[in-house]
mmCIF file of C-alpha atoms and ligand atoms in Angstrom:
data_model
loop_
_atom_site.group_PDB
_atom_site.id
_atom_site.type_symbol
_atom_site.label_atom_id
_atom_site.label_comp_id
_atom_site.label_asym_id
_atom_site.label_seq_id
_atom_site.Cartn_x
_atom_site.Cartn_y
_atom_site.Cartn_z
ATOM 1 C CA UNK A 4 52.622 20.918 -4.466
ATOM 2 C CA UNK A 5 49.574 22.425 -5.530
ATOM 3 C CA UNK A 6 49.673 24.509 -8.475
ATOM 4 C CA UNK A 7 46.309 24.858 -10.226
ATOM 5 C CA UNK A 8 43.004 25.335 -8.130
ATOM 6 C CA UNK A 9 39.163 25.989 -9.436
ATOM 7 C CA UNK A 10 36.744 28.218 -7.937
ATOM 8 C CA UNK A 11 33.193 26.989 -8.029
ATOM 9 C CA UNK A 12 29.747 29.007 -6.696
ATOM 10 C CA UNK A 13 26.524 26.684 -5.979
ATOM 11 C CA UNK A 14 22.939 26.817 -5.142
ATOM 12 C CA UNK A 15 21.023 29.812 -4.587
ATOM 13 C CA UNK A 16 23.602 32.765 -4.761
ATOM 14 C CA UNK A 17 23.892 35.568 -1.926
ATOM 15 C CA UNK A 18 25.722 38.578 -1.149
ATOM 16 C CA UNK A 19 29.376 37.839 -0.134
ATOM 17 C CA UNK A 20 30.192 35.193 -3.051
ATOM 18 C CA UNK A 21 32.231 38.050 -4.938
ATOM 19 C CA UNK A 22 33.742 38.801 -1.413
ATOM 20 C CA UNK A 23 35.153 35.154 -1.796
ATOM 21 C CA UNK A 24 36.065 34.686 -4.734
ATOM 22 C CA UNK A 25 38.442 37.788 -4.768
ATOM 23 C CA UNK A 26 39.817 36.285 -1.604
ATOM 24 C CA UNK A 27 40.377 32.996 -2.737
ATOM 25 C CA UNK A 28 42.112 34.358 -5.555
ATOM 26 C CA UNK A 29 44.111 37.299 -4.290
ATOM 27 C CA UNK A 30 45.822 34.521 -1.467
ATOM 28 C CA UNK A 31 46.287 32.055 -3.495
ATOM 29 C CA UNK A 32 47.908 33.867 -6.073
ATOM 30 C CA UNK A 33 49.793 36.411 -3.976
ATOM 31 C CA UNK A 34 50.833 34.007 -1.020
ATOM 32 C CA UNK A 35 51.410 31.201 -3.491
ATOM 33 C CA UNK A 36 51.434 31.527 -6.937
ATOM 34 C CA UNK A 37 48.924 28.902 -7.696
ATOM 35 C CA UNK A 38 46.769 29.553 -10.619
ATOM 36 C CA UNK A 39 42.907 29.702 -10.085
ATOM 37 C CA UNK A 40 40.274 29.151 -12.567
ATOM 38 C CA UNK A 41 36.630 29.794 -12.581
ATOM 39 C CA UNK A 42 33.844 27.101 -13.006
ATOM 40 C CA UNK A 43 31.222 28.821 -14.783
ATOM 41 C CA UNK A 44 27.410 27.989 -13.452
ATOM 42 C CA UNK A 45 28.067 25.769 -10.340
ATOM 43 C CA UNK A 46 29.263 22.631 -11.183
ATOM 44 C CA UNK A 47 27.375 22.499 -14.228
ATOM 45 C CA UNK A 48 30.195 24.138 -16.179
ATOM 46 C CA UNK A 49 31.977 21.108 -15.875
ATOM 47 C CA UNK A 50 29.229 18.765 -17.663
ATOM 48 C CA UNK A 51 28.393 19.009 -21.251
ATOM 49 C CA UNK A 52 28.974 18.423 -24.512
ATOM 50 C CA UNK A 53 30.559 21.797 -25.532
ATOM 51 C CA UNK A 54 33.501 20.769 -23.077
ATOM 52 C CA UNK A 55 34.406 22.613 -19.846
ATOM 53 C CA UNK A 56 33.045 26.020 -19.229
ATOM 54 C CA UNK A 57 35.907 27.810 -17.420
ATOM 55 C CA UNK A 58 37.599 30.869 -17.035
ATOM 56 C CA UNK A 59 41.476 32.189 -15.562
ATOM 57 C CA UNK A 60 40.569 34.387 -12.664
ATOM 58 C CA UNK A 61 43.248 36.769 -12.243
ATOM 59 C CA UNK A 62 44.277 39.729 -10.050
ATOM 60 C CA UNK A 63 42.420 42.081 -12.517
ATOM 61 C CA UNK A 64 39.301 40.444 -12.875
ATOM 62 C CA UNK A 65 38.566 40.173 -9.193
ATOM 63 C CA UNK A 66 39.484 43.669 -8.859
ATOM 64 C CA UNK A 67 36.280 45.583 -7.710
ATOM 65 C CA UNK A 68 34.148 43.244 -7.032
ATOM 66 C CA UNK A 69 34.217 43.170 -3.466
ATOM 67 C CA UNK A 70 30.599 44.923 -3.089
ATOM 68 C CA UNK A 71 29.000 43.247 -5.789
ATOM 69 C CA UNK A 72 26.088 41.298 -5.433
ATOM 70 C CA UNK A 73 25.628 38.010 -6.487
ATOM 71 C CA UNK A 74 28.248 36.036 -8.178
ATOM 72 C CA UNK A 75 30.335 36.791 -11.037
ATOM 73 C CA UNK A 76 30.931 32.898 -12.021
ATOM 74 C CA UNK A 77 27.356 32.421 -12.157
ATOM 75 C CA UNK A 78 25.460 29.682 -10.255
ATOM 76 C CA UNK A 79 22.712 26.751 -10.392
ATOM 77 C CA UNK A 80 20.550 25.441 -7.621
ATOM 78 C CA UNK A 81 18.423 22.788 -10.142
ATOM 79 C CA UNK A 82 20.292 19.409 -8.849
ATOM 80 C CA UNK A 83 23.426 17.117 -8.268
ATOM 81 C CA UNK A 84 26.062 15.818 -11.071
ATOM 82 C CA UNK A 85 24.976 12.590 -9.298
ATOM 83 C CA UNK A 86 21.200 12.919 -9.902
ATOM 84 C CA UNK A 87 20.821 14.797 -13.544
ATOM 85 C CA UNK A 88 17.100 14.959 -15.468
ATOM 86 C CA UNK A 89 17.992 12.658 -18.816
ATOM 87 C CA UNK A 90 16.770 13.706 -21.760
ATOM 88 C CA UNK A 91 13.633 11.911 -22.079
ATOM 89 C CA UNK A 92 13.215 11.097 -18.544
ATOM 90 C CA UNK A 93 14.431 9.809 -15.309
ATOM 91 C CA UNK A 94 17.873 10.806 -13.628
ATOM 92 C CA UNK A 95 21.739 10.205 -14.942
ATOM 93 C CA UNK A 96 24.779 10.233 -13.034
ATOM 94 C CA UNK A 97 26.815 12.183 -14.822
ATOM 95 C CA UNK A 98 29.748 12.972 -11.598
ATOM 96 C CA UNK A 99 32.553 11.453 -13.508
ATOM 97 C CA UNK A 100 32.366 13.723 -16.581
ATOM 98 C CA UNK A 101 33.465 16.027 -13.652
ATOM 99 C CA UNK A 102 36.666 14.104 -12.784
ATOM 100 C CA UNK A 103 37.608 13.696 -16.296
ATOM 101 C CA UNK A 104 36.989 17.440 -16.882
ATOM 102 C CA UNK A 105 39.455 18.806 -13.756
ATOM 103 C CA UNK A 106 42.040 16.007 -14.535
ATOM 104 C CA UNK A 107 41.840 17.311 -18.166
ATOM 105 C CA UNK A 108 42.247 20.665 -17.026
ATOM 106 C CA UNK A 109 45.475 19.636 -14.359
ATOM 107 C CA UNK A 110 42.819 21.278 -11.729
ATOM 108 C CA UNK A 111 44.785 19.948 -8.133
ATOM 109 C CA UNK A 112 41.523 21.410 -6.155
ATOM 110 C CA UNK A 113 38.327 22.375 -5.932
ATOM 111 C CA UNK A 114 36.725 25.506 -4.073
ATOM 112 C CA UNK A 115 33.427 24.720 -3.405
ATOM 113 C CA UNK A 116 31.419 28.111 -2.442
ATOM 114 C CA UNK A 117 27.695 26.443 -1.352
ATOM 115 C CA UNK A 118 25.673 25.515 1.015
ATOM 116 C CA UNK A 119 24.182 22.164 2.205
ATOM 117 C CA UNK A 120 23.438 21.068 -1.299
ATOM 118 C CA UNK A 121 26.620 22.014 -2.819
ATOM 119 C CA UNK A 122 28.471 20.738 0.228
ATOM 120 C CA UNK A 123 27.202 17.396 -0.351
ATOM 121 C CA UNK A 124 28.102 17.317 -3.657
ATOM 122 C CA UNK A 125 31.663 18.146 -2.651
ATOM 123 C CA UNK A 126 31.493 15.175 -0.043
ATOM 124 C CA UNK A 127 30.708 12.679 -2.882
ATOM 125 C CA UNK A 128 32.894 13.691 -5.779
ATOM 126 C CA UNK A 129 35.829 13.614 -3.014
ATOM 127 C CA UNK A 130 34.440 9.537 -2.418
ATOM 128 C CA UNK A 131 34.923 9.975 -6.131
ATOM 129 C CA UNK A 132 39.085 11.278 -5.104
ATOM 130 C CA UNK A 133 38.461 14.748 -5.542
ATOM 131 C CA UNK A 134 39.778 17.600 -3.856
ATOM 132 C CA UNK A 135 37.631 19.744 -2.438
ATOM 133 C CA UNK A 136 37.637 22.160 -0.043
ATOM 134 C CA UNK A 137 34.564 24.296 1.373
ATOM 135 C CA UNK A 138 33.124 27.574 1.822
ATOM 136 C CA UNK A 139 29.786 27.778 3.751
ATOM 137 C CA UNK A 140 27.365 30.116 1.867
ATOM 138 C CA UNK A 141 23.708 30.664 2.354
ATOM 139 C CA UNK A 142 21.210 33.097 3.391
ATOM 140 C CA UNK A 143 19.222 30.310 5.114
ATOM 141 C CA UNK A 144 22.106 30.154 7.617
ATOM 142 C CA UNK A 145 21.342 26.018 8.458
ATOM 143 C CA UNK A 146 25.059 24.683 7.850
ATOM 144 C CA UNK A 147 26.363 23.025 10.970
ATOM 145 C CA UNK A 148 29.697 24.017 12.906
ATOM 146 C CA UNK A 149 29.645 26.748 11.380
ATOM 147 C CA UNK A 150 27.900 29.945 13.999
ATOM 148 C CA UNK A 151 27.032 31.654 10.854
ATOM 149 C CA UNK A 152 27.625 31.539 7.474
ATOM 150 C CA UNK A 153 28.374 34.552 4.989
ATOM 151 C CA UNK A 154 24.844 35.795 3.175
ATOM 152 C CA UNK A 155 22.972 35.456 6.230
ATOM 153 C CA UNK A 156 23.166 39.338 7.599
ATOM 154 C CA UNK A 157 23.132 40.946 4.316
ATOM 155 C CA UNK A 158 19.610 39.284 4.266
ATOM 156 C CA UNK A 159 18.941 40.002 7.436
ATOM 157 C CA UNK A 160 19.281 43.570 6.965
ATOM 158 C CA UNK A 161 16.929 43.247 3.856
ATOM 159 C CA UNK A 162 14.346 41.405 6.044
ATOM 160 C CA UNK A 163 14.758 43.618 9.350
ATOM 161 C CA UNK A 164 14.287 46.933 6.772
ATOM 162 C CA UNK A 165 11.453 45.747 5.317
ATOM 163 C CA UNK A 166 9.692 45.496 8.933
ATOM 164 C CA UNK A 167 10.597 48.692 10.254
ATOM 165 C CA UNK A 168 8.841 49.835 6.862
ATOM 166 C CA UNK A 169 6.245 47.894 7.456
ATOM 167 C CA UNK A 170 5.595 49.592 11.218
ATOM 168 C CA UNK A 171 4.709 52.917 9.729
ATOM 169 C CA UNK A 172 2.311 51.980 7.463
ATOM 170 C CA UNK A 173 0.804 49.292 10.018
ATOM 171 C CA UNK A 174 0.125 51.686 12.264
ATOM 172 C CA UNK A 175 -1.433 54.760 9.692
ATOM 173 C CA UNK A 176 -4.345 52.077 8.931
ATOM 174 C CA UNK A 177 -4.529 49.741 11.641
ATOM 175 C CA UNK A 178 -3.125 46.707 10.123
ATOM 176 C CA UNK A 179 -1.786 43.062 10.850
ATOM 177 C CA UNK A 180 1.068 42.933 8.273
ATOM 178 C CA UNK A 181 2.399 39.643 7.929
ATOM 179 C CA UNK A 182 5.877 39.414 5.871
ATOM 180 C CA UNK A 183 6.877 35.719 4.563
ATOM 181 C CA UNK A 184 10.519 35.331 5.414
ATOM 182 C CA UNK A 185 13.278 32.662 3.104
ATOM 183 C CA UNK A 186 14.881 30.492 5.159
ATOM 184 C CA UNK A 187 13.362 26.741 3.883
ATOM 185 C CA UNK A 188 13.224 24.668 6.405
ATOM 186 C CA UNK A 189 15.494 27.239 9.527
ATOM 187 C CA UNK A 190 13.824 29.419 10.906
ATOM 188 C CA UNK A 191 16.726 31.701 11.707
ATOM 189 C CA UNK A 192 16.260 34.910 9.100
ATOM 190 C CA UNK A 193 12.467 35.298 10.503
ATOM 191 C CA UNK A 194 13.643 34.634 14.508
ATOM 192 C CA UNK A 195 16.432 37.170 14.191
ATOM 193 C CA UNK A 196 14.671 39.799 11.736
ATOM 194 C CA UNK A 197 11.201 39.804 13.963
ATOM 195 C CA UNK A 198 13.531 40.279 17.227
ATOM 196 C CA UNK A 199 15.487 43.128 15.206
ATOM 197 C CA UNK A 200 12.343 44.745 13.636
ATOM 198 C CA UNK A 201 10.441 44.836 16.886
ATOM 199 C CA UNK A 202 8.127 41.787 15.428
ATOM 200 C CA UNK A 203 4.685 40.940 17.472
ATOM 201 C CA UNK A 204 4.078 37.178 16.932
ATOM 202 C CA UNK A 205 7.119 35.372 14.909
ATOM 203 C CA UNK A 206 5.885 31.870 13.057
ATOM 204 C CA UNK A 207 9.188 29.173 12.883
ATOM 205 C CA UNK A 208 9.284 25.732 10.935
ATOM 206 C CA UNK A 209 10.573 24.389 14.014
ATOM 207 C CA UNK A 210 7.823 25.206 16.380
ATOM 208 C CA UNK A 211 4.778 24.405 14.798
ATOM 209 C CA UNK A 212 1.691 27.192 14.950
ATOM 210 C CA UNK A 213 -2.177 27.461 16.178
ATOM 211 C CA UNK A 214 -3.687 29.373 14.136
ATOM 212 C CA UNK A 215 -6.229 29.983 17.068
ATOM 213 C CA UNK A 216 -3.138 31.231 19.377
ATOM 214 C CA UNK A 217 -1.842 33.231 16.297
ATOM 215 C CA UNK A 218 -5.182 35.365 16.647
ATOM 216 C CA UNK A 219 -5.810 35.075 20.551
ATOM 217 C CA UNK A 220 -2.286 37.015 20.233
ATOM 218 C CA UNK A 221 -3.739 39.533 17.765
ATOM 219 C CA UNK A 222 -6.765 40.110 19.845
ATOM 220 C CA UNK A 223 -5.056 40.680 23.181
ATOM 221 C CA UNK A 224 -3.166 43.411 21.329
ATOM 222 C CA UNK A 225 -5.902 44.832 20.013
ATOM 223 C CA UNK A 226 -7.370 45.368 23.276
ATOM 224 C CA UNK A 227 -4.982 46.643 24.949
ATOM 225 C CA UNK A 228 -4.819 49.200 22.581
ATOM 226 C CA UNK A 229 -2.354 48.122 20.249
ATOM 227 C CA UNK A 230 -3.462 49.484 16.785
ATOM 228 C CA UNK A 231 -1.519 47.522 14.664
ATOM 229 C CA UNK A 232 0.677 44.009 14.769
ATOM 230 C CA UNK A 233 3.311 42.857 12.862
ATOM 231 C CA UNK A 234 3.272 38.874 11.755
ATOM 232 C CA UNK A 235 6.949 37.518 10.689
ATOM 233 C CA UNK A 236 6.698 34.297 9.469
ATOM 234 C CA UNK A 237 9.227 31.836 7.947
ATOM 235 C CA UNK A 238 8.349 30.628 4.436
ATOM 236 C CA UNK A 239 8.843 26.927 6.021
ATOM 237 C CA UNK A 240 6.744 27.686 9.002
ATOM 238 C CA UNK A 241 3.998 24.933 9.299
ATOM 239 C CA UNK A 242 0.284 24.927 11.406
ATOM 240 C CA UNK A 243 -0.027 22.279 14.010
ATOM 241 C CA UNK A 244 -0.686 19.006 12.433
ATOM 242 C CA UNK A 245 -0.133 20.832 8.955
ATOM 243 C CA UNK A 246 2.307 20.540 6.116
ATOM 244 C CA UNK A 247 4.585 23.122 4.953
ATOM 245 C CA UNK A 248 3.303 24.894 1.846
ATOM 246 C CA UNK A 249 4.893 24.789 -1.791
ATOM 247 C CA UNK A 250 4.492 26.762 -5.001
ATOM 248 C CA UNK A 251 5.240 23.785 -7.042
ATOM 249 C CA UNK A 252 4.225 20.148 -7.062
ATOM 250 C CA UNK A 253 6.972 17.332 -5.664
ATOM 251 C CA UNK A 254 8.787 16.472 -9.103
ATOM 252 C CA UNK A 255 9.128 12.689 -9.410
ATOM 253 C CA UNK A 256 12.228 12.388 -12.090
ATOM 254 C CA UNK A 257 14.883 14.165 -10.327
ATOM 255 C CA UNK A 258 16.548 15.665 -6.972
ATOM 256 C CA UNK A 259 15.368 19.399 -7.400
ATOM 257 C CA UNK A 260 14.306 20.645 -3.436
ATOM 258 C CA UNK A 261 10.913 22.265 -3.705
ATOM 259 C CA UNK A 262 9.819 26.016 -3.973
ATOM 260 C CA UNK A 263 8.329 26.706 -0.406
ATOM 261 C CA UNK A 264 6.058 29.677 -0.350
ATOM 262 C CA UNK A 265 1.992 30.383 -0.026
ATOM 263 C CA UNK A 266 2.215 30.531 4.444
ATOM 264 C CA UNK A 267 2.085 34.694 4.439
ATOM 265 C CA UNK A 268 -0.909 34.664 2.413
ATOM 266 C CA UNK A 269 -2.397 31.687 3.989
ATOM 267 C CA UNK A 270 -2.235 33.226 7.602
ATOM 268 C CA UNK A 271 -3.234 36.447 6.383
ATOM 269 C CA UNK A 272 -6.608 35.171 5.310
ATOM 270 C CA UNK A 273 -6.950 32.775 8.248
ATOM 271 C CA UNK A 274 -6.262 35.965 10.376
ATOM 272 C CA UNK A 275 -8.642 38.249 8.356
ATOM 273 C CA UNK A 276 -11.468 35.343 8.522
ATOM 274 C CA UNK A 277 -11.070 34.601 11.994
ATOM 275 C CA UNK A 278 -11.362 37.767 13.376
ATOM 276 C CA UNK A 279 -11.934 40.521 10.936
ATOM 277 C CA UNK A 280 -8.610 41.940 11.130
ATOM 278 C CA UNK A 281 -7.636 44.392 8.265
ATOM 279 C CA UNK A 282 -4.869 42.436 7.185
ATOM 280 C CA UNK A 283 -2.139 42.393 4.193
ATOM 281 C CA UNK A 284 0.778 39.730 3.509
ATOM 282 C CA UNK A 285 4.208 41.065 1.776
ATOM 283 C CA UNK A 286 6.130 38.270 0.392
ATOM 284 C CA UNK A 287 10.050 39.357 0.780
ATOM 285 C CA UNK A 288 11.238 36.850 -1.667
ATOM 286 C CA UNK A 289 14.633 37.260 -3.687
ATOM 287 C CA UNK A 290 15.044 40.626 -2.090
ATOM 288 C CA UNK A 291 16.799 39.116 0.688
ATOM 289 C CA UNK A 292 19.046 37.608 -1.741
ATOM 290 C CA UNK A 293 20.406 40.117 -4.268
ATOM 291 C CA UNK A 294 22.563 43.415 -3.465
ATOM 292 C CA UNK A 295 25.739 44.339 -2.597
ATOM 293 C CA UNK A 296 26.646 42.512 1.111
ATOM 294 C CA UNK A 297 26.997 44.282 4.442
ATOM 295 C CA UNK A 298 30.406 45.389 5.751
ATOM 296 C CA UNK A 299 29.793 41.851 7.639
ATOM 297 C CA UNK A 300 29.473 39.471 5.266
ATOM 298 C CA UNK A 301 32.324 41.343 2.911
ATOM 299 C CA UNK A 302 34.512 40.668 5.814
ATOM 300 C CA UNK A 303 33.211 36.933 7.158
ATOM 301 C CA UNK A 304 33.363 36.339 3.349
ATOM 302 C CA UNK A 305 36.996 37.930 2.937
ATOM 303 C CA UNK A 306 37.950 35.530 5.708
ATOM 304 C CA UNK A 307 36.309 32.309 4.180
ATOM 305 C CA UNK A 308 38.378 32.940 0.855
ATOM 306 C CA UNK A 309 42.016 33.344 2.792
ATOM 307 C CA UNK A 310 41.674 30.408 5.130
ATOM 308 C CA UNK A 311 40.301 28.358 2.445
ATOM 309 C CA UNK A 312 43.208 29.383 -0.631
ATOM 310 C CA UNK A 313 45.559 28.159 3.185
ATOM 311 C CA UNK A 314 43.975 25.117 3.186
ATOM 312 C CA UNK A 315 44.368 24.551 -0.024
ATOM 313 C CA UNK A 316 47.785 25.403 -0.106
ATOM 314 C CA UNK A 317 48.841 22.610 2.582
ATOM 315 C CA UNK A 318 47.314 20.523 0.776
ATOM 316 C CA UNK A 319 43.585 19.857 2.982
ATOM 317 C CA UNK A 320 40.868 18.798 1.477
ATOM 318 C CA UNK A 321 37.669 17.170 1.887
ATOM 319 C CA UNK A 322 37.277 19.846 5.012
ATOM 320 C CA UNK A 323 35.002 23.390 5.374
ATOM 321 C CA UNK A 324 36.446 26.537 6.389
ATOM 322 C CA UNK A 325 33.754 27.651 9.510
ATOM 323 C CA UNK A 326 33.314 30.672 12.021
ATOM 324 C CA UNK A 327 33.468 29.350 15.548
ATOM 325 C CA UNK A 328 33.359 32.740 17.758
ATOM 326 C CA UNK A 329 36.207 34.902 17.015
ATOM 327 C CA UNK A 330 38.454 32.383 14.910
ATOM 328 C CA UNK A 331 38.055 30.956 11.240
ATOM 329 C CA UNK A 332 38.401 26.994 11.793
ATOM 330 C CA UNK A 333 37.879 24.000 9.171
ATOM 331 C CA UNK A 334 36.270 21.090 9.930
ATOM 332 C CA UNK A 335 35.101 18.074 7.731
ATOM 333 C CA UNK A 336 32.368 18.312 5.006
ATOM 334 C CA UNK A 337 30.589 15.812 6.271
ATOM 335 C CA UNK A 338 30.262 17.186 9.928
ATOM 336 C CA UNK A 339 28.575 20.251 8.244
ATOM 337 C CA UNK A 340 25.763 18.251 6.468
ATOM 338 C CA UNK A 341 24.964 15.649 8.949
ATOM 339 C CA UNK A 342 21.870 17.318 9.844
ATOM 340 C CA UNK A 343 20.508 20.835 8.965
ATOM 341 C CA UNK A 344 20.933 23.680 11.883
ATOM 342 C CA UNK A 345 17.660 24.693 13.224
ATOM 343 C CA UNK A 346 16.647 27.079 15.955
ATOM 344 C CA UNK A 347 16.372 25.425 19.460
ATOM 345 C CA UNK A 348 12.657 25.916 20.327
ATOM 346 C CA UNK A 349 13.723 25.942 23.982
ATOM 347 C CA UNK A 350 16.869 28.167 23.497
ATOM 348 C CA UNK A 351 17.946 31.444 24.816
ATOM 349 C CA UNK A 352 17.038 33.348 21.552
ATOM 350 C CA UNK A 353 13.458 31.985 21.299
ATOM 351 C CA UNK A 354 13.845 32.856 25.204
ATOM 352 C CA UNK A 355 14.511 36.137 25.049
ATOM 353 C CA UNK A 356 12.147 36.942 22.556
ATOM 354 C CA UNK A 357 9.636 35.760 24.297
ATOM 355 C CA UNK A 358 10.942 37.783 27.244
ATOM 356 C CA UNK A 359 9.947 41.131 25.177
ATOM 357 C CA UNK A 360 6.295 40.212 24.184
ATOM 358 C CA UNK A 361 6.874 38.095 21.157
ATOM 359 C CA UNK A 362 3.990 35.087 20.295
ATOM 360 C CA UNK A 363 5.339 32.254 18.441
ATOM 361 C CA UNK A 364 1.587 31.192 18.384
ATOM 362 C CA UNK A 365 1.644 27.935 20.336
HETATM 363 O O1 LIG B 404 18.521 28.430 0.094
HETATM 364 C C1 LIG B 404 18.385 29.774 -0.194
HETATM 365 C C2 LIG B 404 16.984 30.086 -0.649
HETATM 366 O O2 LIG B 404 16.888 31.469 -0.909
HETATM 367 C C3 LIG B 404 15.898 29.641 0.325
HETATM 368 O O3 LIG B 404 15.749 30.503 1.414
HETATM 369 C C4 LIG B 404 14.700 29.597 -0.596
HETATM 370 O O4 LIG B 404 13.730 28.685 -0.140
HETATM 371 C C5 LIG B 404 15.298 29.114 -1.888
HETATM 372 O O5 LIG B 404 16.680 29.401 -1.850
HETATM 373 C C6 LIG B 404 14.696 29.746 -3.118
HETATM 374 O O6 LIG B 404 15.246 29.134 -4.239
HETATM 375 P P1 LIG B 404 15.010 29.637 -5.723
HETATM 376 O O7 LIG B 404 16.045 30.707 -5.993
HETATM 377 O O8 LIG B 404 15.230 28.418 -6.554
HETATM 378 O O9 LIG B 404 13.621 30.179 -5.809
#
């Protein structure tokens, strides 16, 4: 019988977390009468010398938070439990300071809101016996089994915005704008924002670019009359042969992924060298990652938080609630983290794009 359950929210946050959490809570407490508790920072609230950082979450503090942006239990994307910076260097393991804390606390299961990182983090502390069940969050959308996971359009709508904006003023001076996408290493916010916003060559991590096709594409346009192009280009998108770009260097003590960014600003030059093009970058950044959540993800993420406080309740664990066409399923962890999602280069979407004029500069 399950009686106590924690809530915990890890990695990068996005819209929809709140949308969860009041879920989570609302079921589990009205369809159950378990008591939930929220882990403050990601799992990093349970670590530490000042003992466990948690709080009750309760009917009335998840009232109205339904539209909020990101999370209200805070979150941390700077490592694993398993691989923490030590205080004068190198990495600790410091997972089993997070069984002692939830056995302390009587906590029966954990509620894992993350993506891949967080996800595998669950996977090991339940090699570790504990319970966790999972919610698949990011704006990246590269979870497997999952078709989509909550974050992803509220993003999306950011991203597809900022390119119809982007049009107008294009076209007034004659531009190539190129807008760096998030995504890491998916390409899926810059393949379905540059279809949405009407984009005119669309760069992806998983099909590598020419930067000589990338203007060949510019300067067909251009003579045909087109007075302006719009570039869309994933913030892992790499050149033929290339690397991706970072903003930081590789750090050698602990597990932290890198900051990928520099690729806008890197084509837009190329572009403007190559063949004089008047041509500006906009970097989207954290836009796409703050904000209240679209009617979609308040509802995909409303959905999450049910099935998952049901899972809980019979007792599953070790398992991720997932969207597979019209139903919520769950499926194990470790099936969603095998191997990151990434769009087919040779599927219908890249298909179709290409079916309406897009370059994807190969
Ligand atoms: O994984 C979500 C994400 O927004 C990625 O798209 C991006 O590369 C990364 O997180 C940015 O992380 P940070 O918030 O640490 O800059």
């Amino acid at each position: 019988m399950v009686r106590r359950i924690a809530v915990s929210t890890g990695g990068g946050d996005c819209p929809g977390l709140n949308a969860v959490i009041r879920a989570v809570v609302t079921t589990a407490i009205g369809d159950y009468g378990i008591e939930v508790f929220g882990i403050e920072t990601g799992f990093d609230g349970l670590m530490g010398r000042g003992g466990a950082r948690v709080r009750p979450l309760t009917l009335d503090v998840v009232r109205g938070i339904l539209p909020e942006g990101g999370t209200i239990l805070g979150t941390s994307n700077r490592g694993s439990p398993f691989a923490m910076p030590r205080e004068g260097g190198g990495i600790v393991d410091r997972s089993q300071e997070i069984v002692d804390r939830l056995g302390e606390l009587g906590i029966d299961t954990v509620v894992s809101i993350g993506g891949d990182g967080s996800m595998r983090i669950a996977a090991q502390l339940g090699e570790l016996g504990v319970k966790v069940v999972g919610v698949p969050k990011t704006i990246d959308n590269d979870l497997m089994v999952t078709d989509v996971t909550f974050g992803f359009d509220s993003a999306l709508q950011v991203a597809t915005e900022a390119i119809d904006r982007l049009h107008s003023t294009a076209d007034s001076h004659h531009r190539v704008m190129v807008v760096e996408v998030m995504g890491r290493n998916a390409g899926w916010i810059a393949l379905h924002a540059g279809i949405a916003g009407g984009a005119d060559i669309i760069l992806l991590p998983e099909i590598p670019y020419r930067t000589q096709a990338v203007v060949q594409a510019l300067v067909k346009r251009a003579r045909t009359g087109r007075k302006s192009s719009i570039v869309v280009v994933a913030e892992g998108a790499v050149a033929d042969g290339g690397d991706a770009l970072y903003l930081d260097r590789p750090a050698s003590t602990h597990t932290v992924a890198r900051r990928l960014g520099g690729v806008g600003n890197q084509i837009a030059e190329d572009i403007a060298e190559a063949c004089g093009a008047d041509t500006r970058a906009t970097v989207l950044g954290h836009v796409q990652r703050g904000g209240s959540p679209s009617p979609f993800d308040r509802v995909l993420g409303t959905r999450f938080g049910c099935a998952a406080a049901h899972l809980v309740a019979r007792g599953g664990h070790g398992r991720m609630v997932a969207l597979r066409g019209a139903d919520v399923i769950d499926c194990p962890i470790v099936d969603a983290i095998a191997e990151p999602k990434l769009v087919d280069p040779d599927g219908e979407l890249v298909r179709a794009a290409k079916s309406v004029g897009v370059s994807f500069g190969i």
